[in-house]
Amino acid sequence: MTCALWAGVSLALGVAALPVAAATLPQSMSQGGLVTAIVPAGSSATVNGKPVRIGDDGMLVFGAGRDEKGPVVVVVTYPDGHRDTSRVAVTPRAWPVERVNGVPPKTVNPPPDIAARIQREQAEVAVARKRDDNREGFVHGFIWPVVGRISGRFGSQRIFNGTPKSPHPGMDIAVPEGTPVKAPADGVVTFAKPDLYLTGGTVLIDHGFGLSSNFLHLSRLDVKVGQVLHQGDVIGAAGMTGRATGPHVHWGFNWFEVRLDPMLLPGIEGTSPH
Ligand SMILES: [Zn+2]
């Protein structure tokens, strides 16, 4: 998505003309990208066949995963029953290979007796990501959670100690241990545990409409589940707990279970964390 789209979404507010959704949805989006748009209040919508929330103000949100080929098919049904179908093309990206060496071997190939624990922890996080409510914590854009050097990018194919693993599901920013980590946007804490096997100190912030941030490898947690956060509030401190080779903040971003690229978020895109 582009900043122009973000700025332009409110243009259609309250307009009940029929081709509104087609006009406010972008023609295309990037893999890993997020789209927010406004459709007439009282509409309903599906994205690739799945019903999605429409806010009281007509807010519609969806994302495209790393491997999404598109088009993303968005069907908006207006209050008068008229239906409008948009096909948003998805622009492919090239994903680099990232070799990460010096990772604790027990986190690359966890011992079998640990597998159940990892599965249980991932299931708990998955539950937190199902949350879908009408807070629009994302609507004013995002800020960098820390200032530092980008040490890992979303989507790169990762090879840990020579073993190929899943693509990197977020971005890494290298910072000294203990650096305060800030909430990038308003939200509610939906998960906060200090010691997950792979991700160490882990905090999830729900921004509404299925959008959530996750922060991993934290050395300290300053928040608890249910806590309401404002953009810039400190949630904890950077560290290297779990599968990490040095102190950094991993920032992951989701639309429900779909992982998106924080670098494409409004307020972040085109800027750097320095
Ligand atoms: Zn990471």
Tab-separated table of C-alpha atoms and ligand atoms in Angstrom:
chain	number	residue	atom	x	y	z
A	1	MET	CA	0.000	0.000	0.000
A	2	THR	CA	1.015	3.593	-0.296
A	3	CYS	CA	0.790	6.537	2.052
A	4	ALA	CA	-1.512	8.188	-0.451
A	5	LEU	CA	-3.990	5.391	0.056
A	6	TRP	CA	-3.731	5.698	3.816
A	7	ALA	CA	-4.349	9.443	3.609
A	8	GLY	CA	-7.086	9.038	1.066
A	9	VAL	CA	-9.231	6.423	2.699
A	10	SER	CA	-11.391	8.908	4.548
A	11	LEU	CA	-12.494	10.528	1.291
A	12	ALA	CA	-15.240	8.002	0.845
A	13	LEU	CA	-16.635	8.347	4.374
A	14	GLY	CA	-20.366	8.453	4.380
A	15	VAL	CA	-20.635	8.346	0.613
A	16	ALA	CA	-23.251	5.840	-0.423
A	17	ALA	CA	-22.580	5.840	-4.175
A	18	LEU	CA	-22.286	2.324	-5.534
A	19	PRO	CA	-18.698	2.056	-6.812
A	20	VAL	CA	-17.150	3.329	-3.570
A	21	ALA	CA	-15.227	0.210	-2.585
A	22	ALA	CA	-13.660	-0.108	-6.007
A	23	ALA	CA	-12.564	3.521	-5.783
A	24	THR	CA	-10.976	3.307	-2.335
A	25	LEU	CA	-9.296	-0.096	-2.584
A	26	PRO	CA	-5.846	-0.025	-4.202
A	27	GLN	CA	-5.290	-1.635	-7.606
A	28	SER	CA	-2.396	-3.560	-6.126
A	29	MET	CA	-0.562	-4.283	-2.881
A	30	SER	CA	2.780	-5.838	-1.949
A	31	GLN	CA	3.298	-9.274	-0.517
A	32	GLY	CA	3.384	-8.680	3.252
A	33	GLY	CA	1.371	-5.466	2.844
A	34	LEU	CA	-1.629	-4.094	4.734
A	35	VAL	CA	-4.645	-2.304	3.259
A	36	THR	CA	-7.068	-0.155	5.209
A	37	ALA	CA	-10.062	1.347	3.471
A	38	ILE	CA	-13.404	2.898	4.262
A	39	VAL	CA	-16.605	1.521	2.774
A	40	PRO	CA	-20.124	2.756	3.507
A	41	ALA	CA	-21.086	2.108	7.136
A	42	GLY	CA	-23.512	-0.771	7.408
A	43	SER	CA	-21.860	-2.737	4.586
A	44	SER	CA	-20.601	-6.279	4.992
A	45	ALA	CA	-17.541	-7.692	3.275
A	46	THR	CA	-15.530	-10.817	2.548
A	47	VAL	CA	-11.822	-11.072	1.738
A	48	ASN	CA	-10.949	-14.174	-0.283
A	49	GLY	CA	-14.314	-15.571	0.767
A	50	LYS	CA	-13.911	-14.988	4.516
A	51	PRO	CA	-16.204	-12.507	6.282
A	52	VAL	CA	-14.310	-9.559	7.808
A	53	ARG	CA	-15.279	-6.907	10.320
A	54	ILE	CA	-16.568	-3.574	9.061
A	55	GLY	CA	-16.212	-0.805	11.658
A	56	ASP	CA	-19.023	1.525	12.638
A	57	ASP	CA	-17.217	4.105	10.503
A	58	GLY	CA	-16.937	1.667	7.562
A	59	MET	CA	-13.329	0.612	8.306
A	60	LEU	CA	-12.165	-2.431	6.331
A	61	VAL	CA	-8.748	-4.033	6.908
A	62	PHE	CA	-6.872	-6.871	5.218
A	63	GLY	CA	-3.347	-8.036	4.506
A	64	ALA	CA	-1.454	-10.167	1.998
A	65	GLY	CA	0.948	-12.812	3.295
A	66	ARG	CA	4.540	-13.349	2.164
A	67	ASP	CA	3.567	-15.988	-0.389
A	68	GLU	CA	0.211	-14.553	-1.443
A	69	LYS	CA	-0.059	-14.674	-5.242
A	70	GLY	CA	-3.271	-12.695	-5.491
A	71	PRO	CA	-5.475	-11.270	-6.602
A	72	VAL	CA	-7.062	-10.673	-3.204
A	73	VAL	CA	-10.785	-10.754	-3.899
A	74	VAL	CA	-12.778	-8.283	-1.799
A	75	VAL	CA	-16.569	-8.422	-2.007
A	76	VAL	CA	-18.432	-5.541	-0.364
A	77	THR	CA	-22.202	-5.771	0.049
A	78	TYR	CA	-23.722	-2.350	0.638
A	79	PRO	CA	-26.621	-1.693	3.021
A	80	ASP	CA	-28.980	-1.613	0.011
A	81	GLY	CA	-27.868	-5.111	-1.011
A	82	HIS	CA	-25.801	-4.046	-4.009
A	83	ARG	CA	-22.576	-6.033	-4.273
A	84	ASP	CA	-19.208	-4.818	-5.504
A	85	THR	CA	-16.270	-7.156	-6.229
A	86	SER	CA	-12.675	-5.850	-6.318
A	87	ARG	CA	-9.596	-7.816	-7.282
A	88	VAL	CA	-6.451	-6.397	-5.702
A	89	ALA	CA	-3.319	-7.585	-7.524
A	90	VAL	CA	-0.408	-8.679	-5.308
A	91	THR	CA	3.060	-7.528	-6.334
A	92	PRO	CA	5.636	-10.283	-5.776
A	93	ARG	CA	8.832	-9.532	-3.861
A	94	ALA	CA	12.249	-11.174	-3.971
A	95	TRP	CA	13.112	-12.821	-0.653
A	96	PRO	CA	16.792	-12.915	0.309
A	97	VAL	CA	18.508	-15.823	2.019
A	98	GLU	CA	19.773	-15.041	5.530
A	99	ARG	CA	22.345	-17.297	7.155
A	100	VAL	CA	22.281	-17.141	10.937
A	101	ASN	CA	25.123	-18.923	12.670
A	102	GLY	CA	25.945	-19.336	16.327
A	103	VAL	CA	22.341	-20.042	17.321
A	104	PRO	CA	21.994	-22.263	20.423
A	105	PRO	CA	21.732	-25.761	18.793
A	106	LYS	CA	18.898	-26.826	21.132
A	107	THR	CA	16.724	-24.063	19.610
A	108	VAL	CA	17.445	-25.075	16.003
A	109	ASN	CA	16.649	-28.758	16.459
A	110	PRO	CA	14.782	-28.867	19.753
A	111	PRO	CA	14.968	-32.167	21.637
A	112	PRO	CA	11.840	-34.323	21.152
A	113	ASP	CA	10.709	-33.865	24.752
A	114	ILE	CA	10.515	-30.116	24.119
A	115	ALA	CA	8.277	-30.421	21.027
A	116	ALA	CA	5.086	-30.631	23.089
A	117	ARG	CA	6.017	-27.498	25.004
A	118	ILE	CA	6.729	-25.559	21.810
A	119	GLN	CA	3.438	-26.714	20.297
A	120	ARG	CA	1.514	-25.678	23.397
A	121	GLU	CA	3.156	-22.259	23.472
A	122	GLN	CA	2.490	-21.645	19.777
A	123	ALA	CA	-1.154	-22.650	20.266
A	124	GLU	CA	-1.513	-20.084	23.076
A	125	VAL	CA	-0.124	-17.364	20.829
A	126	ALA	CA	-2.414	-18.465	17.984
A	127	VAL	CA	-5.434	-18.013	20.268
A	128	ALA	CA	-4.362	-14.451	21.088
A	129	ARG	CA	-4.189	-13.691	17.345
A	130	LYS	CA	-7.810	-14.701	16.779
A	131	ARG	CA	-9.018	-11.635	18.640
A	132	ASP	CA	-11.198	-9.404	16.467
A	133	ASP	CA	-12.665	-6.249	17.953
A	134	ASN	CA	-13.525	-2.794	16.791
A	135	ARG	CA	-10.741	-0.760	18.379
A	136	GLU	CA	-8.834	1.157	15.706
A	137	GLY	CA	-5.479	1.414	17.464
A	138	PHE	CA	-3.764	1.320	14.072
A	139	VAL	CA	-5.592	4.285	12.568
A	140	HIS	CA	-2.987	6.958	13.377
A	141	GLY	CA	-0.105	4.903	12.022
A	142	PHE	CA	2.899	3.299	13.716
A	143	ILE	CA	6.180	4.359	15.300
A	144	TRP	CA	9.429	2.411	15.591
A	145	PRO	CA	9.495	0.439	18.870
A	146	VAL	CA	13.245	1.058	19.281
A	147	VAL	CA	16.017	3.002	17.565
A	148	GLY	CA	18.741	0.790	16.117
A	149	ARG	CA	20.089	-1.052	13.097
A	150	ILE	CA	17.889	-3.396	11.100
A	151	SER	CA	19.580	-6.779	11.471
A	152	GLY	CA	16.932	-9.018	9.901
A	153	ARG	CA	14.121	-8.434	7.440
A	154	PHE	CA	10.662	-9.867	7.083
A	155	GLY	CA	10.320	-12.816	4.750
A	156	SER	CA	13.955	-13.769	4.265
A	157	GLN	CA	14.645	-17.470	3.939
A	158	ARG	CA	16.578	-18.378	7.043
A	159	ILE	CA	19.269	-20.959	7.497
A	160	PHE	CA	20.125	-21.515	11.161
A	161	ASN	CA	23.529	-23.106	11.753
A	162	GLY	CA	23.235	-24.541	8.204
A	163	THR	CA	19.685	-25.904	8.667
A	164	PRO	CA	16.967	-24.267	6.481
A	165	LYS	CA	14.037	-23.050	8.617
A	166	SER	CA	10.812	-21.119	8.065
A	167	PRO	CA	11.015	-17.637	6.542
A	168	HIS	CA	11.642	-14.849	9.030
A	169	PRO	CA	8.176	-13.850	10.252
A	170	GLY	CA	9.084	-10.297	11.307
A	171	MET	CA	11.913	-7.801	11.406
A	172	ASP	CA	14.856	-7.551	13.774
A	173	ILE	CA	16.376	-4.369	15.132
A	174	ALA	CA	19.716	-4.735	16.912
A	175	VAL	CA	19.855	-2.760	20.155
A	176	PRO	CA	21.741	-3.111	23.438
A	177	GLU	CA	20.309	-5.445	26.068
A	178	GLY	CA	17.892	-3.550	28.291
A	179	THR	CA	16.804	-0.981	25.677
A	180	PRO	CA	13.187	0.038	26.407
A	181	VAL	CA	10.713	-1.239	23.774
A	182	LYS	CA	7.729	0.977	22.946
A	183	ALA	CA	4.251	0.094	21.753
A	184	PRO	CA	4.215	1.087	18.052
A	185	ALA	CA	0.502	1.966	18.205
A	186	ASP	CA	-2.401	1.924	20.659
A	187	GLY	CA	-3.617	-1.503	21.696
A	188	VAL	CA	-4.350	-4.075	24.364
A	189	VAL	CA	-1.872	-6.665	25.646
A	190	THR	CA	-3.206	-10.109	24.711
A	191	PHE	CA	-0.174	-12.225	25.619
A	192	ALA	CA	2.771	-11.650	27.955
A	193	LYS	CA	5.103	-14.442	29.048
A	194	PRO	CA	8.771	-14.179	29.987
A	195	ASP	CA	10.087	-17.562	28.930
A	196	LEU	CA	8.739	-19.212	25.763
A	197	TYR	CA	11.163	-21.822	24.433
A	198	LEU	CA	11.833	-20.324	20.987
A	199	THR	CA	10.843	-16.693	21.448
A	200	GLY	CA	11.838	-16.036	25.071
A	201	GLY	CA	10.158	-12.991	26.616
A	202	THR	CA	7.100	-12.544	24.386
A	203	VAL	CA	4.458	-9.792	24.265
A	204	LEU	CA	1.503	-9.498	21.870
A	205	ILE	CA	-0.358	-6.226	21.414
A	206	ASP	CA	-3.743	-6.292	19.700
A	207	HIS	CA	-4.457	-3.121	17.705
A	208	GLY	CA	-7.996	-4.125	16.684
A	209	PHE	CA	-9.491	-5.622	13.497
A	210	GLY	CA	-7.230	-8.675	13.814
A	211	LEU	CA	-4.041	-6.603	13.613
A	212	SER	CA	-1.434	-7.458	16.228
A	213	SER	CA	2.210	-6.804	16.966
A	214	ASN	CA	4.472	-9.316	18.639
A	215	PHE	CA	7.761	-8.572	20.386
A	216	LEU	CA	10.143	-11.424	21.064
A	217	HIS	CA	13.371	-12.186	22.915
A	218	LEU	CA	12.612	-9.540	25.565
A	219	SER	CA	14.790	-9.573	28.687
A	220	ARG	CA	12.081	-7.940	30.792
A	221	LEU	CA	8.287	-7.566	30.534
A	222	ASP	CA	6.637	-4.435	31.919
A	223	VAL	CA	3.041	-5.245	30.903
A	224	LYS	CA	0.402	-7.829	31.655
A	225	VAL	CA	-2.505	-9.318	29.732
A	226	GLY	CA	-5.484	-6.972	29.466
A	227	GLN	CA	-3.409	-3.816	29.908
A	228	VAL	CA	-4.436	-0.942	27.633
A	229	LEU	CA	-1.483	0.695	25.888
A	230	HIS	CA	-1.006	3.981	24.142
A	231	GLN	CA	1.477	4.447	21.339
A	232	GLY	CA	4.937	4.950	22.874
A	233	ASP	CA	4.236	3.190	26.194
A	234	VAL	CA	7.156	0.988	27.268
A	235	ILE	CA	6.236	-2.710	27.196
A	236	GLY	CA	9.561	-4.179	28.318
A	237	ALA	CA	13.263	-4.339	27.539
A	238	ALA	CA	15.217	-5.808	24.621
A	239	GLY	CA	17.187	-8.976	25.178
A	240	MET	CA	18.263	-12.256	23.577
A	241	THR	CA	16.040	-14.809	25.282
A	242	GLY	CA	14.949	-17.853	23.202
A	243	ARG	CA	16.430	-18.480	19.731
A	244	ALA	CA	18.677	-15.437	19.366
A	245	THR	CA	22.361	-14.794	18.789
A	246	GLY	CA	22.557	-11.307	20.236
A	247	PRO	CA	20.372	-8.644	21.823
A	248	HIS	CA	17.712	-7.373	19.429
A	249	VAL	CA	14.023	-6.681	19.174
A	250	HIS	CA	11.998	-8.908	16.880
A	251	TRP	CA	8.852	-7.083	15.754
A	252	GLY	CA	6.298	-9.294	14.065
A	253	PHE	CA	2.980	-8.061	12.727
A	254	ASN	CA	-0.140	-10.072	11.933
A	255	TRP	CA	-3.529	-9.769	10.343
A	256	PHE	CA	-5.021	-12.703	12.268
A	257	GLU	CA	-2.748	-15.625	11.331
A	258	VAL	CA	-1.351	-13.874	8.240
A	259	ARG	CA	2.109	-12.474	8.868
A	260	LEU	CA	2.752	-9.006	7.448
A	261	ASP	CA	5.862	-6.872	6.997
A	262	PRO	CA	6.179	-4.137	9.668
A	263	MET	CA	8.309	-2.171	7.177
A	264	LEU	CA	5.194	-1.593	5.039
A	265	LEU	CA	3.062	-0.154	7.843
A	266	PRO	CA	1.882	3.456	7.647
A	267	GLY	CA	4.329	5.658	9.551
A	268	ILE	CA	7.102	3.063	9.161
A	269	GLU	CA	7.246	2.632	5.369
A	270	GLY	CA	10.024	4.702	3.860
A	271	THR	CA	11.588	5.563	7.241
A	272	SER	CA	14.406	3.906	9.169
A	273	PRO	CA	14.810	3.152	12.884
A	274	HIS	CA	17.819	5.436	13.421
B	1	ZN	ZN	13.447	-11.997	14.258
